[in-house]
């Protein structure tokens, strides 16, 4: 990446816009809202501390032009019953050890789980029961940050469109986390009929993430753990 050398310098970054297709999926697909999670063989479907199995909101293969995560399979799980904002817990200037499992006051653990899987070859036997399974299409574009901010859209790669001041975090392993994916504010995910409502959600027939905050996923490029991803929330 070039060094900034003036007010108007703009560096285009490889990115892929993520589009949600309209036609329900009938079979496992690697890039999907809901659907059949592709997990590493030793990785179980995550449960929330409240006992509910977490909802698979979306999953996708990170495209080959997006180092250092290219080839990883990204999955975002979030509890239906717990709808809140993330709150970074730090110690010695880093996220706390095993922050993906650590207390998230007032909760004993996080109510979400973001995974980067590297050996995810097989889909789960059953699809996510609560969300409509829909295909995701990734369309490459060049994200040209304006005044340091990338495009405000559902995307993987590019630059975050920070709603507030940029946030940077050091992983518990000492590596600086790197931005990988953004989910826009108030994005709603369609639920199947007959599902319980989500507290504080916008619609009775949709679920959302992190109280509707915009989500910027920062992940550990050292891959110190499949769950070493921090979801920054802003609005
Ligand atoms: Zn929960
Ligand atoms: Zn790490």
Short mmCIF file of C-alpha atoms and ligand atoms in Angstrom, two decimals:
data_model
loop_
_atom_site.label_atom_id
_atom_site.label_comp_id
_atom_site.label_asym_id
_atom_site.label_seq_id
_atom_site.Cartn_x
_atom_site.Cartn_y
_atom_site.Cartn_z
CA UNK A 1 0.00 0.00 0.00
CA UNK A 2 1.29 3.47 -0.84
CA UNK A 3 2.03 6.07 1.79
CA UNK A 4 -0.33 9.04 1.86
CA UNK A 5 1.49 11.89 0.15
CA UNK A 6 -1.19 14.53 -0.10
CA UNK A 7 -4.72 15.62 0.66
CA UNK A 8 -6.24 14.09 -2.43
CA UNK A 9 -4.44 10.80 -2.56
CA UNK A 10 -6.79 7.91 -3.17
CA UNK A 11 -5.77 4.29 -3.25
CA UNK A 12 -8.25 1.81 -4.64
CA UNK A 13 -8.57 -1.42 -2.68
CA UNK A 14 -9.89 -4.73 -3.95
CA UNK A 15 -13.34 -5.44 -2.56
CA UNK A 16 -16.44 -7.46 -3.32
CA UNK A 17 -19.96 -6.18 -2.84
CA UNK A 18 -22.16 -8.85 -1.25
CA UNK A 19 -25.62 -9.15 -2.75
CA UNK A 20 -28.43 -11.22 -1.28
CA UNK A 21 -30.35 -13.13 -3.94
CA UNK A 22 -34.16 -13.49 -3.88
CA UNK A 23 -34.59 -17.22 -4.54
CA UNK A 24 -34.55 -19.57 -1.51
CA UNK A 25 -31.78 -22.16 -1.53
CA UNK A 26 -32.76 -25.81 -1.77
CA UNK A 27 -29.28 -27.21 -1.15
CA UNK A 28 -26.02 -26.34 0.63
CA UNK A 29 -24.22 -23.35 -0.86
CA UNK A 30 -20.96 -21.89 0.39
CA UNK A 31 -22.04 -18.26 0.06
CA UNK A 32 -25.36 -17.83 1.77
CA UNK A 33 -27.59 -16.06 4.24
CA UNK A 34 -28.71 -18.78 6.63
CA UNK A 35 -28.39 -22.15 4.97
CA UNK A 36 -26.07 -25.04 5.69
CA UNK A 37 -22.92 -23.91 7.54
CA UNK A 38 -19.62 -25.16 6.16
CA UNK A 39 -17.49 -25.82 9.24
CA UNK A 40 -14.15 -27.48 9.87
CA UNK A 41 -14.56 -31.09 10.92
CA UNK A 42 -13.73 -30.36 14.58
CA UNK A 43 -15.86 -27.20 14.75
CA UNK A 44 -19.31 -27.53 16.31
CA UNK A 45 -22.26 -25.29 15.53
CA UNK A 46 -21.86 -22.59 18.21
CA UNK A 47 -24.25 -22.27 21.15
CA UNK A 48 -24.95 -19.09 23.09
CA UNK A 49 -24.40 -19.06 26.86
CA UNK A 50 -28.20 -18.87 27.18
CA UNK A 51 -28.48 -22.34 25.74
CA UNK A 52 -29.87 -21.38 22.32
CA UNK A 53 -28.02 -22.53 19.29
CA UNK A 54 -26.72 -19.44 17.55
CA UNK A 55 -28.26 -18.34 14.28
CA UNK A 56 -26.08 -18.58 11.18
CA UNK A 57 -26.61 -15.14 9.65
CA UNK A 58 -24.29 -15.53 6.69
CA UNK A 59 -21.24 -17.36 5.38
CA UNK A 60 -18.96 -16.81 2.41
CA UNK A 61 -15.67 -17.84 0.88
CA UNK A 62 -13.21 -14.96 1.03
CA UNK A 63 -12.07 -14.28 -2.55
CA UNK A 64 -8.52 -14.93 -3.68
CA UNK A 65 -7.62 -11.24 -4.07
CA UNK A 66 -8.26 -10.45 -0.41
CA UNK A 67 -5.10 -11.26 1.47
CA UNK A 68 -4.42 -12.19 4.24
CA UNK A 69 -7.74 -14.06 4.49
CA UNK A 70 -8.16 -15.32 0.94
CA UNK A 71 -9.43 -18.87 0.83
CA UNK A 72 -10.83 -18.70 4.36
CA UNK A 73 -14.50 -19.42 4.90
CA UNK A 74 -16.13 -16.68 6.99
CA UNK A 75 -19.23 -17.40 9.08
CA UNK A 76 -21.13 -15.02 11.34
CA UNK A 77 -23.30 -16.52 14.08
CA UNK A 78 -25.32 -14.41 16.55
CA UNK A 79 -27.86 -15.35 19.20
CA UNK A 80 -31.49 -14.58 18.43
CA UNK A 81 -32.41 -14.01 22.06
CA UNK A 82 -29.50 -11.66 22.78
CA UNK A 83 -29.48 -8.49 20.75
CA UNK A 84 -26.94 -5.97 21.96
CA UNK A 85 -23.80 -4.12 20.90
CA UNK A 86 -20.33 -5.58 21.24
CA UNK A 87 -18.08 -4.03 23.88
CA UNK A 88 -14.33 -4.59 23.56
CA UNK A 89 -12.66 -5.87 26.73
CA UNK A 90 -9.01 -4.93 26.88
CA UNK A 91 -6.02 -5.76 28.99
CA UNK A 92 -2.48 -4.39 28.50
CA UNK A 93 -3.59 -2.66 25.32
CA UNK A 94 -4.87 -5.84 23.72
CA UNK A 95 -8.17 -7.63 23.54
CA UNK A 96 -8.38 -9.98 26.52
CA UNK A 97 -7.11 -13.56 26.15
CA UNK A 98 -9.61 -15.76 24.29
CA UNK A 99 -11.85 -12.71 23.80
CA UNK A 100 -14.19 -14.80 21.67
CA UNK A 101 -15.13 -16.76 24.82
CA UNK A 102 -14.41 -14.15 27.50
CA UNK A 103 -17.05 -12.38 29.60
CA UNK A 104 -18.86 -9.61 27.79
CA UNK A 105 -20.42 -7.75 30.75
CA UNK A 106 -23.16 -8.14 31.74
CA UNK A 107 -22.97 -11.44 29.86
CA UNK A 108 -20.76 -14.36 30.83
CA UNK A 109 -19.64 -14.83 27.23
CA UNK A 110 -20.18 -13.17 23.86
CA UNK A 111 -23.59 -13.69 22.27
CA UNK A 112 -22.01 -14.01 18.84
CA UNK A 113 -19.35 -16.13 17.18
CA UNK A 114 -17.48 -15.21 14.03
CA UNK A 115 -15.35 -17.95 12.51
CA UNK A 116 -12.69 -18.17 9.86
CA UNK A 117 -12.55 -21.78 8.75
CA UNK A 118 -9.74 -23.14 6.62
CA UNK A 119 -10.77 -26.77 6.16
CA UNK A 120 -14.51 -26.33 5.72
CA UNK A 121 -15.26 -28.82 2.97
CA UNK A 122 -18.60 -30.29 4.07
CA UNK A 123 -21.90 -28.61 4.89
CA UNK A 124 -23.85 -29.31 8.06
CA UNK A 125 -26.57 -31.92 7.65
CA UNK A 126 -29.35 -29.46 8.44
CA UNK A 127 -29.79 -25.82 7.44
CA UNK A 128 -30.14 -22.89 9.80
CA UNK A 129 -33.77 -23.32 10.93
CA UNK A 130 -34.77 -19.73 11.62
CA UNK A 131 -33.56 -17.67 8.65
CA UNK A 132 -34.60 -18.04 5.05
CA UNK A 133 -31.69 -19.61 3.19
CA UNK A 134 -30.73 -17.21 0.40
CA UNK A 135 -27.76 -17.10 -1.97
CA UNK A 136 -25.04 -14.49 -1.73
CA UNK A 137 -23.33 -13.18 -4.83
CA UNK A 138 -19.96 -11.44 -4.58
CA UNK A 139 -19.29 -8.75 -7.18
CA UNK A 140 -15.75 -7.38 -7.40
CA UNK A 141 -15.28 -3.63 -7.27
CA UNK A 142 -12.53 -1.24 -6.39
CA UNK A 143 -13.19 0.47 -3.09
CA UNK A 144 -11.71 3.96 -3.38
CA UNK A 145 -11.79 5.47 0.08
CA UNK A 146 -13.01 9.05 0.22
CA UNK A 147 -11.33 10.87 3.12
CA UNK A 148 -10.25 7.51 4.41
CA UNK A 149 -13.69 5.91 4.34
CA UNK A 150 -14.69 3.03 2.11
CA UNK A 151 -18.08 2.36 0.55
CA UNK A 152 -20.95 2.00 3.02
CA UNK A 153 -22.33 -1.30 1.86
CA UNK A 154 -22.42 -5.03 2.59
CA UNK A 155 -18.97 -6.04 1.42
CA UNK A 156 -15.86 -8.11 1.97
CA UNK A 157 -12.51 -6.38 1.53
CA UNK A 158 -11.98 -2.72 0.76
CA UNK A 159 -11.94 -0.24 3.63
CA UNK A 160 -14.42 0.26 6.47
CA UNK A 161 -16.78 3.22 6.16
CA UNK A 162 -16.42 4.08 9.86
CA UNK A 163 -19.57 5.78 11.15
CA UNK A 164 -17.48 7.13 14.05
CA UNK A 165 -13.74 7.32 14.67
CA UNK A 166 -11.75 4.39 13.27
CA UNK A 167 -11.11 1.63 15.78
CA UNK A 168 -8.04 -0.57 15.81
CA UNK A 169 -7.41 -3.57 18.02
CA UNK A 170 -4.55 -5.83 18.86
CA UNK A 171 -5.41 -9.50 19.10
CA UNK A 172 -4.65 -11.29 22.35
CA UNK A 173 -1.81 -12.97 20.43
CA UNK A 174 -0.18 -9.59 19.82
CA UNK A 175 -1.04 -9.27 16.13
CA UNK A 176 -2.87 -6.20 14.87
CA UNK A 177 -6.36 -7.18 13.71
CA UNK A 178 -7.14 -6.49 10.05
CA UNK A 179 -10.50 -5.37 8.67
CA UNK A 180 -12.14 -8.02 6.48
CA UNK A 181 -15.92 -7.50 6.12
CA UNK A 182 -18.63 -4.91 6.75
CA UNK A 183 -22.36 -5.32 7.40
CA UNK A 184 -24.36 -2.11 6.99
CA UNK A 185 -26.40 -0.52 9.75
CA UNK A 186 -29.91 -1.93 10.29
CA UNK A 187 -29.47 -4.79 7.84
CA UNK A 188 -32.41 -7.15 8.22
CA UNK A 189 -32.37 -10.88 7.57
CA UNK A 190 -35.67 -12.51 6.63
CA UNK A 191 -36.90 -15.23 8.99
CA UNK A 192 -38.98 -18.27 8.19
CA UNK A 193 -42.61 -18.27 9.33
CA UNK A 194 -43.32 -19.28 12.92
CA UNK A 195 -40.02 -18.22 14.45
CA UNK A 196 -39.86 -16.36 17.78
CA UNK A 197 -39.38 -12.61 17.50
CA UNK A 198 -36.01 -11.06 18.22
CA UNK A 199 -35.96 -8.51 21.03
CA UNK A 200 -35.54 -4.91 19.76
CA UNK A 201 -35.57 -6.01 16.14
CA UNK A 202 -36.91 -3.70 13.46
CA UNK A 203 -39.42 -6.09 11.94
CA UNK A 204 -41.39 -9.01 13.38
CA UNK A 205 -40.29 -11.18 10.46
CA UNK A 206 -36.62 -10.21 10.37
CA UNK A 207 -33.59 -10.63 12.61
CA UNK A 208 -30.70 -8.18 12.87
CA UNK A 209 -27.16 -8.08 14.23
CA UNK A 210 -25.79 -6.19 17.22
CA UNK A 211 -28.86 -4.00 17.79
CA UNK A 212 -28.68 -2.75 14.22
CA UNK A 213 -25.22 -1.26 14.59
CA UNK A 214 -22.97 -1.18 11.58
CA UNK A 215 -20.54 -4.09 11.90
CA UNK A 216 -16.88 -4.04 10.89
CA UNK A 217 -15.27 -7.45 11.25
CA UNK A 218 -11.59 -7.27 12.20
CA UNK A 219 -9.78 -10.59 12.08
CA UNK A 220 -6.41 -11.91 13.21
CA UNK A 221 -4.14 -12.33 10.17
CA UNK A 222 -2.02 -14.77 12.20
CA UNK A 223 -5.06 -17.07 12.39
CA UNK A 224 -4.21 -17.75 16.05
CA UNK A 225 -7.73 -19.17 16.53
CA UNK A 226 -10.65 -19.71 14.14
CA UNK A 227 -12.73 -17.39 16.35
CA UNK A 228 -10.10 -14.61 16.56
CA UNK A 229 -12.37 -12.00 14.97
CA UNK A 230 -13.63 -8.82 16.65
CA UNK A 231 -16.93 -7.28 15.49
CA UNK A 232 -16.60 -3.51 15.87
CA UNK A 233 -20.02 -1.85 16.27
CA UNK A 234 -20.72 1.78 15.39
CA UNK A 235 -23.67 3.92 14.40
ZN1 LIG B 1 -28.26 -16.03 23.87
ZN1 LIG B 2 -4.43 -13.53 17.03
#
